[in-house]
Amino acid sequence: MSHTKLLIIGSGVAGYTAAIYAGRANLQPTLLEGLQPGGQLTITTEVENFPGFPDGVDANELMDNIRRQAERFGTKMLPNACTKVDLDVRPFRVTLDGGEEWTADSIIIATGASAKYLGLGDEQKYMGRGVSACATCDGFFYRKKVVAVVGGGDTACEEASYLAGIASKVYLIVRKPFLRASKIMQERIFSNEKIEVLFETNTIGLYGENGVEGAHLIYRKGESDERRYDLPIDGFFLAIGHHPNSELFSPWLKTNEEGYIITEGNTPCTSIPGVFAAGDVADAKYRQAVIAAGSGAKAAMEAEKYLAQ
Ligand code: NDP
């Protein structure tokens, strides 16, 4: 059994930033990098709205830099995920995916969020054979092919724009009669000749012999002009938001109805003293890299105060 003063769980912007602050405070934190080191940004392309980069920055380069900055101040990085926690005991107990056990005087939860799926059986059936929740990971396979992206938010628009640079045609399937995305993203969508937006449309299934060959769609469901039709496509990309990775902690911590960890007021403090939450796992509203960075810093500062007591 190993022990650390501060265990940071998660390696997105929030986790690494917490590590920079905790390292500079001489807390010698241990950080569990989990299954997706670098977090959600590593599956996007360019980041245009992180301060300090007037021409934008490659998302993987940004994460690599933040990680190196954390290492510079003495963070011990472990390539493991956490499979079990016990927040009833002091020090807290954590089990890693290899079975190793750790104890920690304080914990920062920065486990982020994961992509949501529609819940269709066909998504599972065609997973990796035409269904994806990451255009930048899998877009490459759809050169000069026809794809569809589901969703009307910034992520969907960003993914559709990215795919339009690879595929011959991109359909954006939006359930409402409008896009939720920011104005600048909407403009990019509407000015791109390769992208066609299918408003008020839901997907009810997928079809194909060995992989996706098309989607069963329904237009204006329940209305007098409801129409069901099949749309031939080669790839089906989900971009309908994320759910917080809080399941491991929810027996102990207060979460809202969507599972986001509830913290006290404008702080990263959870309902258990010594346990803090930072980044998207505790942010149902803003979910921005720069905000995750700020909340990671706050969590480390609170952990330092807690450990000093
Ligand atoms: P959002 O929650 O903003 O949007 C999700 C989209 O998916 C909505 O259009 C929603 O429809 C749709 N949707 C949800 N569930 C379903 C369903 N079951 N069937 C069909 N459609 C569905 O998530 P995003 O991931 O787009 O963005 C999250 C946050 O990250 C936002 O704050 C966004 O601004 C930010 N972001 C910023 C970027 C940037 O600034 N460059 C890039 C990417 C994200 P409906 O509108 O009907 O609810």
mmCIF file of C-alpha atoms and ligand atoms in Angstrom:
data_model
loop_
_atom_site.group_PDB
_atom_site.id
_atom_site.type_symbol
_atom_site.label_atom_id
_atom_site.label_comp_id
_atom_site.label_asym_id
_atom_site.label_seq_id
_atom_site.Cartn_x
_atom_site.Cartn_y
_atom_site.Cartn_z
ATOM 1 C CA MET A 1 0.000 0.000 0.000
ATOM 2 C CA SER A 2 1.387 3.422 -0.998
ATOM 3 C CA HIS A 3 0.488 6.756 0.529
ATOM 4 C CA THR A 4 0.282 10.300 -0.833
ATOM 5 C CA LYS A 5 -0.712 13.597 0.720
ATOM 6 C CA LEU A 6 -2.743 14.555 -2.325
ATOM 7 C CA LEU A 7 -4.138 12.251 -4.985
ATOM 8 C CA ILE A 8 -5.383 13.881 -8.179
ATOM 9 C CA ILE A 9 -7.667 11.611 -10.184
ATOM 10 C CA GLY A 10 -7.813 12.608 -13.846
ATOM 11 C CA SER A 11 -5.466 14.056 -16.429
ATOM 12 C CA GLY A 12 -7.446 16.677 -18.311
ATOM 13 C CA VAL A 13 -6.866 20.394 -18.016
ATOM 14 C CA ALA A 14 -8.316 20.452 -14.477
ATOM 15 C CA GLY A 15 -6.187 17.577 -13.160
ATOM 16 C CA TYR A 16 -2.905 18.795 -14.640
ATOM 17 C CA THR A 17 -3.512 22.391 -13.531
ATOM 18 C CA ALA A 18 -4.300 21.184 -10.002
ATOM 19 C CA ALA A 19 -0.983 19.307 -10.150
ATOM 20 C CA ILE A 20 0.929 22.451 -11.204
ATOM 21 C CA TYR A 21 -0.482 24.401 -8.256
ATOM 22 C CA ALA A 22 -0.121 21.545 -5.757
ATOM 23 C CA GLY A 23 3.426 20.830 -6.944
ATOM 24 C CA ARG A 24 4.421 24.483 -6.534
ATOM 25 C CA ALA A 25 2.947 24.320 -3.020
ATOM 26 C CA ASN A 26 5.323 21.428 -2.287
ATOM 27 C CA LEU A 27 2.532 18.891 -1.834
ATOM 28 C CA GLN A 28 4.257 16.342 -4.117
ATOM 29 C CA PRO A 29 0.931 15.197 -5.561
ATOM 30 C CA THR A 30 0.310 11.839 -7.216
ATOM 31 C CA LEU A 31 -1.825 11.993 -10.355
ATOM 32 C CA LEU A 32 -3.743 9.092 -11.921
ATOM 33 C CA GLU A 33 -3.767 9.693 -15.652
ATOM 34 C CA GLY A 34 -6.501 7.143 -16.387
ATOM 35 C CA LEU A 35 -7.548 5.615 -19.669
ATOM 36 C CA GLN A 36 -7.356 8.826 -21.704
ATOM 37 C CA PRO A 37 -4.255 10.794 -20.689
ATOM 38 C CA GLY A 38 -4.776 14.449 -21.524
ATOM 39 C CA GLY A 39 -8.558 14.136 -21.323
ATOM 40 C CA GLN A 40 -11.168 15.361 -23.748
ATOM 41 C CA LEU A 41 -8.973 17.937 -25.478
ATOM 42 C CA THR A 42 -6.806 15.174 -26.900
ATOM 43 C CA ILE A 43 -9.668 14.128 -29.157
ATOM 44 C CA THR A 44 -10.206 17.590 -30.597
ATOM 45 C CA THR A 45 -8.047 19.434 -33.099
ATOM 46 C CA GLU A 46 -7.259 23.071 -32.580
ATOM 47 C CA VAL A 47 -8.112 25.135 -29.512
ATOM 48 C CA GLU A 48 -8.893 28.710 -30.491
ATOM 49 C CA ASN A 49 -10.154 30.117 -27.221
ATOM 50 C CA PHE A 50 -7.473 29.281 -24.671
ATOM 51 C CA PRO A 51 -5.857 32.573 -23.603
ATOM 52 C CA GLY A 52 -2.270 33.132 -24.639
ATOM 53 C CA PHE A 53 -2.507 31.599 -28.110
ATOM 54 C CA PRO A 54 -3.561 34.335 -30.557
ATOM 55 C CA ASP A 55 -3.302 31.941 -33.526
ATOM 56 C CA GLY A 56 -4.851 28.953 -31.730
ATOM 57 C CA VAL A 57 -2.953 25.927 -30.486
ATOM 58 C CA ASP A 58 -2.948 22.222 -31.320
ATOM 59 C CA ALA A 59 -4.959 20.553 -28.543
ATOM 60 C CA ASN A 60 -2.481 17.696 -28.012
ATOM 61 C CA GLU A 61 0.419 20.122 -27.862
ATOM 62 C CA LEU A 62 -1.443 22.210 -25.292
ATOM 63 C CA MET A 63 -2.095 19.160 -23.094
ATOM 64 C CA ASP A 64 1.461 17.944 -23.450
ATOM 65 C CA ASN A 65 2.740 21.348 -22.328
ATOM 66 C CA ILE A 66 0.411 21.496 -19.308
ATOM 67 C CA ARG A 67 1.483 17.956 -18.369
ATOM 68 C CA ARG A 68 5.176 18.833 -18.606
ATOM 69 C CA GLN A 69 4.552 21.914 -16.495
ATOM 70 C CA ALA A 70 2.963 19.691 -13.825
ATOM 71 C CA GLU A 71 5.881 17.250 -13.946
ATOM 72 C CA ARG A 72 8.357 20.094 -13.583
ATOM 73 C CA PHE A 73 6.987 20.834 -10.109
ATOM 74 C CA GLY A 74 7.257 17.279 -8.851
ATOM 75 C CA THR A 75 3.989 15.546 -9.688
ATOM 76 C CA LYS A 76 4.233 11.768 -9.716
ATOM 77 C CA MET A 77 2.268 10.609 -12.777
ATOM 78 C CA LEU A 78 0.789 7.098 -12.730
ATOM 79 C CA PRO A 79 -0.670 5.632 -15.943
ATOM 80 C CA ASN A 80 -3.514 4.027 -14.002
ATOM 81 C CA ALA A 81 -7.254 4.485 -13.661
ATOM 82 C CA CYS A 82 -9.035 4.303 -10.345
ATOM 83 C CA THR A 83 -11.518 1.434 -9.974
ATOM 84 C CA LYS A 84 -12.694 1.824 -6.372
ATOM 85 C CA VAL A 85 -12.654 4.457 -3.650
ATOM 86 C CA ASP A 86 -13.559 4.494 0.023
ATOM 87 C CA LEU A 87 -14.224 8.001 1.288
ATOM 88 C CA ASP A 88 -15.533 6.812 4.690
ATOM 89 C CA VAL A 89 -12.069 6.098 6.063
ATOM 90 C CA ARG A 90 -9.147 8.444 6.826
ATOM 91 C CA PRO A 91 -6.810 8.460 5.040
ATOM 92 C CA PHE A 92 -9.048 7.859 2.011
ATOM 93 C CA ARG A 93 -8.490 4.562 0.186
ATOM 94 C CA VAL A 94 -8.235 4.154 -3.559
ATOM 95 C CA THR A 95 -7.792 0.994 -5.641
ATOM 96 C CA LEU A 96 -6.091 1.242 -9.048
ATOM 97 C CA ASP A 97 -6.904 -0.814 -12.145
ATOM 98 C CA GLY A 98 -3.898 -3.073 -11.531
ATOM 99 C CA GLY A 99 -5.234 -3.893 -8.057
ATOM 100 C CA GLU A 100 -2.675 -1.708 -6.249
ATOM 101 C CA GLU A 101 -4.034 0.197 -3.236
ATOM 102 C CA TRP A 102 -3.232 3.767 -2.272
ATOM 103 C CA THR A 103 -4.162 5.921 0.689
ATOM 104 C CA ALA A 104 -4.436 9.692 0.436
ATOM 105 C CA ASP A 105 -4.935 12.503 2.930
ATOM 106 C CA SER A 106 -6.862 14.482 0.358
ATOM 107 C CA ILE A 107 -8.255 13.871 -3.115
ATOM 108 C CA ILE A 108 -8.999 16.077 -6.115
ATOM 109 C CA ILE A 109 -11.516 14.471 -8.448
ATOM 110 C CA ALA A 110 -10.938 15.669 -12.008
ATOM 111 C CA THR A 111 -12.361 12.744 -13.947
ATOM 112 C CA GLY A 112 -14.111 14.867 -16.564
ATOM 113 C CA ALA A 113 -16.988 13.760 -18.738
ATOM 114 C CA SER A 114 -17.588 11.204 -21.519
ATOM 115 C CA ALA A 115 -19.518 11.338 -24.771
ATOM 116 C CA LYS A 116 -23.211 10.497 -24.692
ATOM 117 C CA TYR A 117 -24.889 8.106 -27.116
ATOM 118 C CA LEU A 118 -28.510 8.112 -28.288
ATOM 119 C CA GLY A 119 -29.157 4.733 -26.675
ATOM 120 C CA LEU A 120 -30.006 2.906 -29.904
ATOM 121 C CA GLY A 121 -29.091 -0.789 -30.028
ATOM 122 C CA ASP A 122 -27.626 -0.113 -33.475
ATOM 123 C CA GLU A 123 -24.975 2.183 -31.984
ATOM 124 C CA GLN A 124 -23.506 -0.806 -30.157
ATOM 125 C CA LYS A 125 -23.991 -3.071 -33.157
ATOM 126 C CA TYR A 126 -21.980 -0.780 -35.469
ATOM 127 C CA MET A 127 -19.495 0.581 -32.929
ATOM 128 C CA GLY A 128 -16.137 0.886 -34.688
ATOM 129 C CA ARG A 129 -17.842 -0.090 -37.953
ATOM 130 C CA GLY A 130 -19.326 3.264 -38.835
ATOM 131 C CA VAL A 131 -20.359 4.651 -35.431
ATOM 132 C CA SER A 132 -18.055 7.019 -33.577
ATOM 133 C CA ALA A 133 -18.196 9.789 -30.973
ATOM 134 C CA CYS A 134 -14.905 11.336 -32.070
ATOM 135 C CA ALA A 135 -14.559 12.892 -35.511
ATOM 136 C CA THR A 136 -10.899 13.758 -35.041
ATOM 137 C CA CYS A 137 -10.088 10.157 -34.031
ATOM 138 C CA ASP A 138 -12.018 8.417 -36.797
ATOM 139 C CA GLY A 139 -12.675 11.045 -39.485
ATOM 140 C CA PHE A 140 -9.648 9.852 -41.422
ATOM 141 C CA PHE A 141 -11.537 6.678 -42.435
ATOM 142 C CA TYR A 142 -14.220 8.668 -44.247
ATOM 143 C CA ARG A 143 -12.178 10.379 -46.959
ATOM 144 C CA LYS A 144 -14.536 11.286 -49.836
ATOM 145 C CA LYS A 145 -17.374 9.404 -48.126
ATOM 146 C CA VAL A 146 -20.753 10.575 -46.796
ATOM 147 C CA VAL A 147 -21.169 11.028 -43.056
ATOM 148 C CA ALA A 148 -23.720 12.337 -40.577
ATOM 149 C CA VAL A 149 -23.136 14.140 -37.301
ATOM 150 C CA VAL A 150 -25.873 14.197 -34.660
ATOM 151 C CA GLY A 151 -26.273 17.280 -32.457
ATOM 152 C CA GLY A 152 -26.745 21.016 -32.697
ATOM 153 C CA GLY A 153 -24.204 22.337 -30.166
ATOM 154 C CA ASP A 154 -20.658 23.648 -30.576
ATOM 155 C CA THR A 155 -19.187 20.158 -30.537
ATOM 156 C CA ALA A 156 -21.452 18.938 -33.349
ATOM 157 C CA CYS A 157 -20.678 22.014 -35.453
ATOM 158 C CA GLU A 158 -16.965 21.688 -34.822
ATOM 159 C CA GLU A 159 -17.025 17.993 -35.753
ATOM 160 C CA ALA A 160 -19.144 18.641 -38.867
ATOM 161 C CA SER A 161 -16.709 21.372 -40.018
ATOM 162 C CA TYR A 162 -13.752 19.083 -39.397
ATOM 163 C CA LEU A 163 -15.369 16.185 -41.269
ATOM 164 C CA ALA A 164 -16.288 18.473 -44.180
ATOM 165 C CA GLY A 165 -12.564 18.829 -44.778
ATOM 166 C CA ILE A 166 -12.299 15.063 -45.285
ATOM 167 C CA ALA A 167 -15.648 13.651 -46.421
ATOM 168 C CA SER A 168 -17.517 14.433 -49.624
ATOM 169 C CA LYS A 169 -20.735 15.337 -47.790
ATOM 170 C CA VAL A 170 -21.747 15.914 -44.168
ATOM 171 C CA TYR A 171 -25.305 15.866 -42.844
ATOM 172 C CA LEU A 172 -25.894 17.533 -39.497
ATOM 173 C CA ILE A 173 -28.883 15.869 -37.836
ATOM 174 C CA VAL A 174 -30.513 18.310 -35.393
ATOM 175 C CA ARG A 175 -33.597 17.469 -33.364
ATOM 176 C CA LYS A 176 -34.727 21.087 -32.892
ATOM 177 C CA PRO A 177 -35.560 23.689 -35.585
ATOM 178 C CA PHE A 178 -32.416 25.652 -34.642
ATOM 179 C CA LEU A 179 -28.773 25.166 -33.652
ATOM 180 C CA ARG A 180 -27.718 25.673 -30.060
ATOM 181 C CA ALA A 181 -24.117 26.394 -31.081
ATOM 182 C CA SER A 182 -22.454 29.819 -30.852
ATOM 183 C CA LYS A 183 -23.037 32.274 -33.711
ATOM 184 C CA ILE A 184 -19.512 31.901 -35.107
ATOM 185 C CA MET A 185 -19.896 28.101 -35.331
ATOM 186 C CA GLN A 186 -23.337 28.447 -36.934
ATOM 187 C CA GLU A 187 -21.892 30.758 -39.582
ATOM 188 C CA ARG A 188 -19.190 28.197 -40.368
ATOM 189 C CA ILE A 189 -21.833 25.511 -40.809
ATOM 190 C CA PHE A 190 -24.180 27.531 -43.007
ATOM 191 C CA SER A 191 -21.377 28.820 -45.222
ATOM 192 C CA ASN A 192 -19.911 25.362 -45.860
ATOM 193 C CA GLU A 193 -21.283 23.928 -49.099
ATOM 194 C CA LYS A 194 -20.508 20.358 -48.073
ATOM 195 C CA ILE A 195 -22.673 20.537 -44.942
ATOM 196 C CA GLU A 196 -26.440 20.086 -45.058
ATOM 197 C CA VAL A 197 -28.411 20.627 -41.859
ATOM 198 C CA LEU A 198 -31.426 18.371 -41.319
ATOM 199 C CA PHE A 199 -33.492 20.223 -38.719
ATOM 200 C CA GLU A 200 -36.272 18.633 -36.634
ATOM 201 C CA THR A 201 -34.901 15.208 -37.422
ATOM 202 C CA ASN A 202 -34.262 12.220 -35.147
ATOM 203 C CA THR A 203 -32.387 9.001 -35.810
ATOM 204 C CA ILE A 204 -34.322 5.845 -34.992
ATOM 205 C CA GLY A 205 -31.892 3.234 -36.292
ATOM 206 C CA LEU A 206 -28.970 2.373 -38.535
ATOM 207 C CA TYR A 207 -28.649 -0.217 -41.255
ATOM 208 C CA GLY A 208 -25.937 -1.958 -43.251
ATOM 209 C CA GLU A 209 -24.483 -5.386 -43.959
ATOM 210 C CA ASN A 210 -20.990 -5.223 -42.496
ATOM 211 C CA GLY A 211 -20.948 -1.622 -41.357
ATOM 212 C CA VAL A 212 -23.127 1.467 -41.451
ATOM 213 C CA GLU A 213 -24.704 2.012 -44.864
ATOM 214 C CA GLY A 214 -27.422 4.383 -43.761
ATOM 215 C CA ALA A 215 -29.644 5.812 -41.029
ATOM 216 C CA HIS A 216 -33.391 5.495 -40.496
ATOM 217 C CA LEU A 217 -34.596 9.036 -39.849
ATOM 218 C CA ILE A 218 -37.834 10.611 -38.786
ATOM 219 C CA TYR A 219 -38.707 14.217 -39.626
ATOM 220 C CA ARG A 220 -41.118 16.194 -37.397
ATOM 221 C CA LYS A 221 -42.151 13.210 -35.337
ATOM 222 C CA GLY A 222 -45.786 13.286 -34.241
ATOM 223 C CA GLU A 223 -46.685 16.234 -36.520
ATOM 224 C CA SER A 224 -49.143 16.073 -39.419
ATOM 225 C CA ASP A 225 -46.255 16.261 -41.899
ATOM 226 C CA GLU A 226 -44.170 13.556 -40.157
ATOM 227 C CA ARG A 227 -41.953 11.744 -42.619
ATOM 228 C CA ARG A 228 -39.806 8.634 -42.195
ATOM 229 C CA TYR A 229 -36.985 7.999 -44.605
ATOM 230 C CA ASP A 230 -33.610 6.333 -45.009
ATOM 231 C CA LEU A 231 -30.449 8.408 -45.497
ATOM 232 C CA PRO A 232 -27.519 6.560 -47.106
ATOM 233 C CA ILE A 233 -24.331 7.357 -45.122
ATOM 234 C CA ASP A 234 -21.004 5.636 -44.449
ATOM 235 C CA GLY A 235 -20.313 7.092 -41.005
ATOM 236 C CA PHE A 236 -22.468 8.164 -38.056
ATOM 237 C CA PHE A 237 -20.895 10.531 -35.524
ATOM 238 C CA LEU A 238 -22.420 11.377 -32.154
ATOM 239 C CA ALA A 239 -21.915 14.874 -30.729
ATOM 240 C CA ILE A 240 -24.837 15.240 -28.332
ATOM 241 C CA GLY A 241 -23.026 16.218 -25.187
ATOM 242 C CA HIS A 242 -21.335 14.434 -22.332
ATOM 243 C CA HIS A 243 -22.100 12.812 -18.994
ATOM 244 C CA PRO A 244 -19.872 13.348 -15.955
ATOM 245 C CA ASN A 245 -17.568 10.528 -14.845
ATOM 246 C CA SER A 246 -18.730 10.617 -11.240
ATOM 247 C CA GLU A 247 -20.155 7.106 -10.734
ATOM 248 C CA LEU A 248 -17.288 5.938 -8.487
ATOM 249 C CA PHE A 249 -17.853 8.807 -6.097
ATOM 250 C CA SER A 250 -21.629 9.194 -6.128
ATOM 251 C CA PRO A 251 -22.239 6.876 -3.113
ATOM 252 C CA TRP A 252 -20.387 9.472 -1.011
ATOM 253 C CA LEU A 253 -20.797 12.811 -2.724
ATOM 254 C CA LYS A 254 -23.808 14.920 -3.576
ATOM 255 C CA THR A 255 -24.486 15.013 -7.319
ATOM 256 C CA ASN A 256 -27.227 16.713 -9.322
ATOM 257 C CA GLU A 257 -29.787 14.757 -11.377
ATOM 258 C CA GLU A 258 -27.358 14.496 -14.321
ATOM 259 C CA GLY A 259 -24.575 13.178 -12.061
ATOM 260 C CA TYR A 260 -22.428 16.324 -11.854
ATOM 261 C CA ILE A 261 -20.704 16.591 -8.465
ATOM 262 C CA ILE A 262 -22.151 19.437 -6.422
ATOM 263 C CA THR A 263 -19.579 21.697 -4.794
ATOM 264 C CA GLU A 264 -20.131 24.392 -2.186
ATOM 265 C CA GLY A 265 -20.867 27.800 -3.667
ATOM 266 C CA ASN A 266 -18.075 29.051 -5.838
ATOM 267 C CA THR A 267 -15.521 26.595 -4.395
ATOM 268 C CA PRO A 268 -14.307 23.104 -5.401
ATOM 269 C CA CYS A 269 -15.201 21.764 -1.922
ATOM 270 C CA THR A 270 -17.471 18.708 -1.952
ATOM 271 C CA SER A 271 -19.692 17.455 0.867
ATOM 272 C CA ILE A 272 -16.663 15.584 2.315
ATOM 273 C CA PRO A 273 -13.835 17.675 3.839
ATOM 274 C CA GLY A 274 -10.577 16.891 2.067
ATOM 275 C CA VAL A 275 -12.260 15.818 -1.164
ATOM 276 C CA PHE A 276 -12.425 18.402 -3.939
ATOM 277 C CA ALA A 277 -13.887 18.307 -7.448
ATOM 278 C CA ALA A 278 -12.588 20.252 -10.431
ATOM 279 C CA GLY A 279 -13.290 20.499 -14.150
ATOM 280 C CA ASP A 280 -16.143 19.027 -16.159
ATOM 281 C CA VAL A 281 -17.103 16.386 -13.555
ATOM 282 C CA ALA A 282 -18.420 19.273 -11.446
ATOM 283 C CA ASP A 283 -19.362 21.756 -14.162
ATOM 284 C CA ALA A 284 -22.765 21.172 -15.707
ATOM 285 C CA LYS A 285 -22.851 24.593 -17.290
ATOM 286 C CA TYR A 286 -19.659 26.017 -18.792
ATOM 287 C CA ARG A 287 -17.469 22.977 -19.617
ATOM 288 C CA GLN A 288 -14.596 25.012 -21.040
ATOM 289 C CA ALA A 289 -10.877 24.205 -20.881
ATOM 290 C CA VAL A 290 -10.032 27.587 -19.405
ATOM 291 C CA ILE A 291 -12.644 27.139 -16.688
ATOM 292 C CA ALA A 292 -11.381 23.622 -15.941
ATOM 293 C CA ALA A 293 -7.900 25.148 -15.509
ATOM 294 C CA GLY A 294 -9.246 27.716 -13.064
ATOM 295 C CA SER A 295 -11.171 25.147 -11.051
ATOM 296 C CA GLY A 296 -8.108 22.851 -10.924
ATOM 297 C CA ALA A 297 -6.103 25.731 -9.469
ATOM 298 C CA LYS A 298 -8.815 26.435 -6.905
ATOM 299 C CA ALA A 299 -8.980 22.763 -5.899
ATOM 300 C CA ALA A 300 -5.224 22.628 -5.309
ATOM 301 C CA MET A 301 -5.347 25.812 -3.229
ATOM 302 C CA GLU A 302 -8.181 24.391 -1.112
ATOM 303 C CA ALA A 303 -6.323 21.079 -0.726
ATOM 304 C CA GLU A 304 -3.241 22.948 0.456
ATOM 305 C CA LYS A 305 -5.328 24.827 3.046
ATOM 306 C CA TYR A 306 -6.992 21.593 4.174
ATOM 307 C CA LEU A 307 -3.681 19.725 4.520
ATOM 308 C CA ALA A 308 -2.130 22.591 6.470
ATOM 309 C CA GLN A 309 -4.938 22.296 9.023
HETATM 310 P P1 NDP B 1 -24.417 20.828 -25.826
HETATM 311 O O1 NDP B 1 -25.087 20.315 -24.617
HETATM 312 O O2 NDP B 1 -24.162 22.287 -25.953
HETATM 313 O O3 NDP B 1 -25.256 20.404 -27.116
HETATM 314 C C1 NDP B 1 -25.717 19.103 -27.289
HETATM 315 C C2 NDP B 1 -26.495 19.041 -28.574
HETATM 316 O O4 NDP B 1 -26.931 17.699 -28.760
HETATM 317 C C3 NDP B 1 -27.751 19.916 -28.563
HETATM 318 O O5 NDP B 1 -28.005 20.418 -29.857
HETATM 319 C C4 NDP B 1 -28.825 18.904 -28.168
HETATM 320 O O6 NDP B 1 -30.087 19.220 -28.664
HETATM 321 C C5 NDP B 1 -28.335 17.665 -28.861
HETATM 322 N N1 NDP B 1 -28.844 16.450 -28.227
HETATM 323 C C6 NDP B 1 -28.732 16.082 -26.928
HETATM 324 N N2 NDP B 1 -29.320 14.884 -26.726
HETATM 325 C C7 NDP B 1 -29.809 14.511 -27.922
HETATM 326 C C8 NDP B 1 -30.545 13.386 -28.357
HETATM 327 N N3 NDP B 1 -30.875 12.381 -27.532
HETATM 328 N N4 NDP B 1 -30.906 13.325 -29.656
HETATM 329 C C9 NDP B 1 -30.577 14.312 -30.521
HETATM 330 N N5 NDP B 1 -29.885 15.412 -30.167
HETATM 331 C C10 NDP B 1 -29.512 15.505 -28.884
HETATM 332 O O7 NDP B 1 -23.069 19.957 -25.920
HETATM 333 P P2 NDP B 1 -21.728 20.270 -26.704
HETATM 334 O O8 NDP B 1 -20.903 19.060 -26.472
HETATM 335 O O9 NDP B 1 -21.966 20.705 -28.074
HETATM 336 O O10 NDP B 1 -21.072 21.482 -25.903
HETATM 337 C C11 NDP B 1 -20.850 21.408 -24.504
HETATM 338 C C12 NDP B 1 -20.219 22.713 -24.012
HETATM 339 O O11 NDP B 1 -18.909 22.834 -24.555
HETATM 340 C C13 NDP B 1 -20.992 23.929 -24.459
HETATM 341 O O12 NDP B 1 -20.926 24.888 -23.439
HETATM 342 C C14 NDP B 1 -20.227 24.387 -25.670
HETATM 343 O O13 NDP B 1 -20.369 25.771 -25.898
HETATM 344 C C15 NDP B 1 -18.802 24.025 -25.285
HETATM 345 N N6 NDP B 1 -17.954 23.813 -26.477
HETATM 346 C C16 NDP B 1 -17.226 24.877 -26.925
HETATM 347 C C17 NDP B 1 -16.422 24.762 -28.033
HETATM 348 C C18 NDP B 1 -15.669 25.971 -28.472
HETATM 349 O O14 NDP B 1 -15.863 27.037 -27.906
HETATM 350 N N7 NDP B 1 -14.815 25.868 -29.452
HETATM 351 C C19 NDP B 1 -16.299 23.502 -28.785
HETATM 352 C C20 NDP B 1 -17.124 22.443 -28.246
HETATM 353 C C21 NDP B 1 -17.910 22.617 -27.137
HETATM 354 P P3 NDP B 1 -31.043 20.347 -27.978
HETATM 355 O O15 NDP B 1 -30.465 21.671 -28.385
HETATM 356 O O16 NDP B 1 -32.330 20.024 -28.565
HETATM 357 O O17 NDP B 1 -30.973 20.096 -26.494
#
